[in-house]
Coordinates of C-alpha atoms and ligand atoms in Angstrom, one line a residue:
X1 CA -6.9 2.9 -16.7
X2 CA -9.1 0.5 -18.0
X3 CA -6.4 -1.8 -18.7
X4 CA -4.6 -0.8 -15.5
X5 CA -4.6 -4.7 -14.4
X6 CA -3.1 -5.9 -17.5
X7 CA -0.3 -3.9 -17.6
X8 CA 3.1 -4.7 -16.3
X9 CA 5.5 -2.9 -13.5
X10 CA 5.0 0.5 -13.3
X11 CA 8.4 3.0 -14.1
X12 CA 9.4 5.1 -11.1
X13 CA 8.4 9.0 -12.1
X14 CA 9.5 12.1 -10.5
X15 CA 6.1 13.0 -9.7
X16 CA 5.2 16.4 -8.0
X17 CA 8.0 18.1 -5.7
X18 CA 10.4 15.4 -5.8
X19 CA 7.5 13.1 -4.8
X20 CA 8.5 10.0 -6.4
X21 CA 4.7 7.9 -7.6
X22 CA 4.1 5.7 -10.0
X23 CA 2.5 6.9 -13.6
X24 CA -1.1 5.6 -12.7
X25 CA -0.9 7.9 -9.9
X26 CA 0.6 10.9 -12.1
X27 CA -2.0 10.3 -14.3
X28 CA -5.3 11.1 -12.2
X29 CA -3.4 13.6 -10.6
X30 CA -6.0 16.4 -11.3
X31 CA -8.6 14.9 -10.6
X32 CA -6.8 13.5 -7.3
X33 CA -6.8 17.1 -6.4
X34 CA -10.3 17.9 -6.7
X35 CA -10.9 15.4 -4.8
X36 CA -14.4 16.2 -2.3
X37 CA -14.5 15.2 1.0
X38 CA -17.3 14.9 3.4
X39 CA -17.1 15.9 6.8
X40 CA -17.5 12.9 8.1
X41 CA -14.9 10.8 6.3
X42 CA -12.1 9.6 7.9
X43 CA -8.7 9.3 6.4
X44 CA -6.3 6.7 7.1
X45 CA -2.8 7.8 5.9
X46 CA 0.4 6.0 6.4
X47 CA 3.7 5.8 4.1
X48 CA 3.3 2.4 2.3
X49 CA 3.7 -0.5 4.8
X50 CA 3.0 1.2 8.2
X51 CA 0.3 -0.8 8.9
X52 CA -2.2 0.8 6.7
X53 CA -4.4 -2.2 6.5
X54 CA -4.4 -3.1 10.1
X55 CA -5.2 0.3 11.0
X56 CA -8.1 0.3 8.2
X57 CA -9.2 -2.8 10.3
X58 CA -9.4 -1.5 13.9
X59 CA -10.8 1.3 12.7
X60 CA -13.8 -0.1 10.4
X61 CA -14.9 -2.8 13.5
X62 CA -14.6 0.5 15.6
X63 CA -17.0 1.7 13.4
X64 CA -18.9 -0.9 13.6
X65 CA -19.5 -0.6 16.9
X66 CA -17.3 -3.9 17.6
X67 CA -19.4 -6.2 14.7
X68 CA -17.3 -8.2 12.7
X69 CA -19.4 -9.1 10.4
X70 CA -19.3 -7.2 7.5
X71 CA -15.2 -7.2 7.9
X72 CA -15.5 -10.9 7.2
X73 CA -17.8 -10.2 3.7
X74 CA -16.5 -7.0 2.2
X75 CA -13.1 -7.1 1.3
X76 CA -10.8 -4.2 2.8
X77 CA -10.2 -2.3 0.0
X78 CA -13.9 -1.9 -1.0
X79 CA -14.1 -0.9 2.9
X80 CA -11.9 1.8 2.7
X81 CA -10.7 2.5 -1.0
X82 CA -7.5 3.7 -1.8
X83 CA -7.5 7.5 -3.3
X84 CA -4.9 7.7 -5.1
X85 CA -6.1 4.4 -7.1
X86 CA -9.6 5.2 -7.2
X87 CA -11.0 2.9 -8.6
X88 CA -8.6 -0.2 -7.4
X89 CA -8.6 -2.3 -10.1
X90 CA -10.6 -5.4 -10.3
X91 CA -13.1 -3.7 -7.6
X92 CA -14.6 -0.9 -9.6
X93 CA -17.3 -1.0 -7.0
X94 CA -15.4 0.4 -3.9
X95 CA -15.2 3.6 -6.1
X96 CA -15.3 6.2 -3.3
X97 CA -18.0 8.3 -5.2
X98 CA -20.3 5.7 -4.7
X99 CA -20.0 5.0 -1.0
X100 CA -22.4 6.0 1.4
X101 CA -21.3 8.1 4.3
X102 CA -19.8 8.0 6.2
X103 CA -16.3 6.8 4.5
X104 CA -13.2 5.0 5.2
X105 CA -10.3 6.4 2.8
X106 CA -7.0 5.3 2.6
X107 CA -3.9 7.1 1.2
X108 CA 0.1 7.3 1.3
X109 CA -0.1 10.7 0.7
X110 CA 2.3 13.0 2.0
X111 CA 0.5 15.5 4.3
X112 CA 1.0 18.5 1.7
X113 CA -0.2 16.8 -1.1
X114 CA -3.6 15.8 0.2
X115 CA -6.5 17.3 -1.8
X116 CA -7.4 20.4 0.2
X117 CA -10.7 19.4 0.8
X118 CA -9.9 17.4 3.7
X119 CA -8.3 20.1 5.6
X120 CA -11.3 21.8 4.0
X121 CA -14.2 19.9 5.8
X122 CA -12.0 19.1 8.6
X123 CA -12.0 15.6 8.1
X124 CA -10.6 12.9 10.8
X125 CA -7.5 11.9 9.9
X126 CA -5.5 8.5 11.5
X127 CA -2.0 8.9 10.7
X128 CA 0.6 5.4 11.5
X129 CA 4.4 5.6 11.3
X130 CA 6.4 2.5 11.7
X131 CA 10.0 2.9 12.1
X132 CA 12.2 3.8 8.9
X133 CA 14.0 0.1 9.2
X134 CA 11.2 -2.1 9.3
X135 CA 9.5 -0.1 6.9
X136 CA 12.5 -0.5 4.2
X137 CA 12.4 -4.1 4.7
X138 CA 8.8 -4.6 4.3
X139 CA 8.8 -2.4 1.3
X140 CA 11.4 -4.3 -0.1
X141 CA 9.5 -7.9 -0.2
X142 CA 6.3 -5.6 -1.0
X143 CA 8.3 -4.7 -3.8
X144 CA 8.8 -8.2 -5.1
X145 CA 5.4 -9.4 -4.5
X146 CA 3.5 -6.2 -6.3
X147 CA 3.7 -6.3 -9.6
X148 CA 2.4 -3.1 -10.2
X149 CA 5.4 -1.7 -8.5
X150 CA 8.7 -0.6 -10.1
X151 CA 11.5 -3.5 -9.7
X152 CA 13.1 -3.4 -6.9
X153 CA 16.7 -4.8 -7.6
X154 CA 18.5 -6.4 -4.7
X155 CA 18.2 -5.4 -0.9
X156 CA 21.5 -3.7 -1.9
X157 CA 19.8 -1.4 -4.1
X158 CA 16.7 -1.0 -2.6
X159 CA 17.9 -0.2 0.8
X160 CA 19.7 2.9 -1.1
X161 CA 16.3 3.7 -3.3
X162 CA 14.8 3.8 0.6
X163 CA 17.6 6.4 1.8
X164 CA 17.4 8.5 -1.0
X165 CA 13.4 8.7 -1.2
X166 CA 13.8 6.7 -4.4
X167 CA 10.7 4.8 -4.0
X168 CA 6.5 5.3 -4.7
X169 CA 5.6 7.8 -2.5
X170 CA 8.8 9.3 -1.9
X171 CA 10.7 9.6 1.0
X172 CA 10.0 8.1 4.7
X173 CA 11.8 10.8 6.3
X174 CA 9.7 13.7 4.8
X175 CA 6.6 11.5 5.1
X176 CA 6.7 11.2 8.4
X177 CA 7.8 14.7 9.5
X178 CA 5.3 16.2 7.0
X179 CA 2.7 14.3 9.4
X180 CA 4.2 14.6 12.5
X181 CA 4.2 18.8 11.9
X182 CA 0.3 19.2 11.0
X183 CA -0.3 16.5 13.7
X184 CA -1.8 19.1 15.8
X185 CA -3.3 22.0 13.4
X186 CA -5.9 19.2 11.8
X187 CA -7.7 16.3 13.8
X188 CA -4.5 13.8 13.2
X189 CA -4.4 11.2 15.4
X190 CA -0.5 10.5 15.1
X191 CA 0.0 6.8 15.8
X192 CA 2.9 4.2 15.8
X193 CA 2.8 0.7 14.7
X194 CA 5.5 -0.3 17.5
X195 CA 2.9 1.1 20.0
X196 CA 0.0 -0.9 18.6
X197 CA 1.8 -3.9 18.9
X198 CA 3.3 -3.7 22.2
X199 CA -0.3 -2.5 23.6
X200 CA -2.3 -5.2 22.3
X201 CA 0.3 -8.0 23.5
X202 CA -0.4 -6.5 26.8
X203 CA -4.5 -7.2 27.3
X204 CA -6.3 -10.7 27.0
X205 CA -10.0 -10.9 28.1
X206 CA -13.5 -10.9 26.9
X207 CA -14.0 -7.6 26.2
X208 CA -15.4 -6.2 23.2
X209 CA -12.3 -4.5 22.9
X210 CA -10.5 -7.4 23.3
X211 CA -12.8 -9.4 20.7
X212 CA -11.6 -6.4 18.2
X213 CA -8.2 -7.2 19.1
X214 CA -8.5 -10.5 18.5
X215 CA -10.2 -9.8 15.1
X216 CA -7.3 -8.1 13.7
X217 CA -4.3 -9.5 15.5
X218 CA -2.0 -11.2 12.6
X219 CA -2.9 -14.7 12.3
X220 CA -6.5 -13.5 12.1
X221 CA -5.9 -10.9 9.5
X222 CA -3.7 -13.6 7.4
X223 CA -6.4 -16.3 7.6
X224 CA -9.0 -13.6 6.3
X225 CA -9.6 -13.7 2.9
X226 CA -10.9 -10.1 3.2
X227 CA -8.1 -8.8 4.7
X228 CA -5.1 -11.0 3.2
X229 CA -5.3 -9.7 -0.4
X230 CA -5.5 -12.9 -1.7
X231 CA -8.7 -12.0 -3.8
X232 CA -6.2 -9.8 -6.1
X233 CA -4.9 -12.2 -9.0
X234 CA -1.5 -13.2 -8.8
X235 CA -0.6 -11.1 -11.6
X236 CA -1.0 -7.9 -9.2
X237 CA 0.4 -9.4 -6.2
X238 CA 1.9 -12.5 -6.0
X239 CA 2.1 -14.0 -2.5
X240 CA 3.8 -16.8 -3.5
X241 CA 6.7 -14.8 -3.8
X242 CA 6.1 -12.9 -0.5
X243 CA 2.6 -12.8 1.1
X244 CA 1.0 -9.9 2.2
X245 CA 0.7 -10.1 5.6
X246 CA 3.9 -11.3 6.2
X247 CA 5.8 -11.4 9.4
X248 CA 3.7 -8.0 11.2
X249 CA 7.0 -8.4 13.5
X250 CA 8.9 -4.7 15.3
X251 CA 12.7 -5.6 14.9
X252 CA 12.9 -8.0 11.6
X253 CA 15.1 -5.4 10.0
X254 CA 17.9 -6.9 12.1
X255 CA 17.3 -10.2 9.7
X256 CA 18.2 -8.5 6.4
X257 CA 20.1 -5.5 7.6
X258 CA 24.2 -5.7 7.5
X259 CA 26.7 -4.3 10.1
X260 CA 27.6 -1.5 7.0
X261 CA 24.2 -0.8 5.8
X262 CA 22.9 -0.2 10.0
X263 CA 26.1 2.4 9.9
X264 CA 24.9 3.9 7.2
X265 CA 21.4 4.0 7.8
X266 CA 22.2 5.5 11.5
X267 CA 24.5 7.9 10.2
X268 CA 21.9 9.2 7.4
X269 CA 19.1 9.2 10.0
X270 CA 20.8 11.7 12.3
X271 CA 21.1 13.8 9.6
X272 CA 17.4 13.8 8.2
X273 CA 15.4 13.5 11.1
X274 CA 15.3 16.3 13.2
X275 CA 15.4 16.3 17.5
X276 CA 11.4 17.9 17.0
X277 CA 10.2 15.1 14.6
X278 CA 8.8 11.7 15.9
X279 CA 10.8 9.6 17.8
X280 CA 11.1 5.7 17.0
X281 CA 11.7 2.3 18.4
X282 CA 13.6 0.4 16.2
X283 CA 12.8 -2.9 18.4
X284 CA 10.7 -3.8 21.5
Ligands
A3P301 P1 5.6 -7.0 7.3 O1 6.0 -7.0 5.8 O2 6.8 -6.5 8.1 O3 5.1 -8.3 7.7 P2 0.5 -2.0 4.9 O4 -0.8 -2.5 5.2 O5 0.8 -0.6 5.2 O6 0.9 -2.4 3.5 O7 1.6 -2.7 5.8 C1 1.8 -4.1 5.7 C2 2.7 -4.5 6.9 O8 1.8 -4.5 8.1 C3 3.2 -5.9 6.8 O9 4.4 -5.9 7.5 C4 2.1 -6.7 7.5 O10 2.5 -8.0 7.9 C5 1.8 -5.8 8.7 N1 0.5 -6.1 9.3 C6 -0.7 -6.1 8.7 N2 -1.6 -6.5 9.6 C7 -1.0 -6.7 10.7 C8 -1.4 -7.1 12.0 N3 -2.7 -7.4 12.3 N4 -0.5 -7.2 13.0 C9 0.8 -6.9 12.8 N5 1.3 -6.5 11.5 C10 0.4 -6.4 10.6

């Protein structure tokens, strides 16, 4: 894992389950699962490109009791480290053994394949869905920009990876029913990234609430260094292909989606998402 930077694009495995992951993920899988959590961590779990870094940010200035500051020195991921990549790669300081208490962890784990000892020590957990199109789509330029991920092909070929749960971390049907079924056995908060959005457009003011809105509303969270990724070398992500924070729009879907692929997508949908799962907006 050493090298874990200099290698190339990762191959697609089937991991556990029919969990798709990458091999750097397979390979700490053990020690993934004995995994110890404290009581008082707090988990933010998303499939990949819900919003997991936004909801890392309103969370950590919650935290913080509204001050900013240290979300303007430390970057995100050394803020809440990502377990399944523990360490991330060029930060072996934000390994999570090493952080004081009480902890921010992220993870795209599906619910069933979290170590145990969260639901162990009853940890916090802050679960966001975004709706499956935008999610694709997003994945899809993710895809290009991340080296470290499997090649994605065309939008063609990707949007059919997406159906078919072909993709690191598996399926975004399962992920989000998985979720949305523990949701209230375990202190998940379930949230959705449409109604984030749509909440925050609503307010304006000189609040401290409104002054953490303000600190991680898009532009700001582009413009941050610590939040942007940009500190990650271009050989891990390259934002000149896409950047990270990208659009942050509900609805782009309908920009790379065609009349055939919606059909599909609609027609698939009603089969694997059932009338007791979440319920989306595709748009605001
Ligand atoms: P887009 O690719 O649609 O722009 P994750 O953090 O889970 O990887 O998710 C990344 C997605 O969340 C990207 O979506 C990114 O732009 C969006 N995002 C991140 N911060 C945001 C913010 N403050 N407001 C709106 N969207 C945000």
């Amino acid at each position: 894992t050493d090298l874990w930077h200099m290698r190339g694009r990762e191959e697609l495995v089937d991991g556990v389950g029919g969990v798709c992951f990458v091999p750097s993920v397979m390979e700490r899988w053990r020690e993934l699962q004995e995994f110890q959590a404290r009581p008082d961590d707090t988990l933010i779990a998303t499939f990949p490109k819900a919003g997991t870094s936004w909801a890392i940010e309103m969370v950590d200035v919650v935290r913080r009791g509204g001050d900013i500051s240290g979300c303007l020195q430390i970057p995100s991921m050394m803020r809440a480290p990502f377990l399944e990549l523990n360490p991330p790669p060029p930060f072996p300081s934000g390994q999570l053994h090493n952080q004081p208490s009480p902890r921010l962890i992220k993870t795209h784990l599906p619910f069933h394949l979290l170590p145990p000892s969260f639901v162990d020590q009853n940890c916090k957990m802050v679960y966001v869905a975004r709706n499956a199109k935008d999610t694709a789509v997003s994945y899809f330029h993710f895809h290009r920009m991340n080296k470290k991920l499997p090649e994605p092909g065309d939008w063609n070929q990707f949007f059919d990876s997406f159906l078919t749960g072909q993709v690191a971390w598996g399926s975004w049907f399962d992920h989000v029913t998985g979720w949305w079924k523990e949701k209230n056995n375990h202190r998940i908060l379930y949230l959705f990234f449409e109604d984030i959005k749509e909440v925050r457009e609503r307010r304006g003011g000189m609040s401290p609430v409104d002054r953490i809105i303000e600190h991680t509303s898009f532009k700001n969270m582009k413009q941050n260094p610590m939040t942007n990724f940009s500190l990650l070398p271009a050989n891990i992500f390259d934002q000149s292909v896409s950047p990270f924070m990208r659009k942050g729009e509900v609805g782009d879907w309908k920009n790379m989606f065609t009349v055939a692929q919606n059909e599909r997508f609609e027609k698939e949908y009603r089969q694997l998402m059932s009338d007791r799962g979440p319920s989306f907006r595709m748009e605001l």
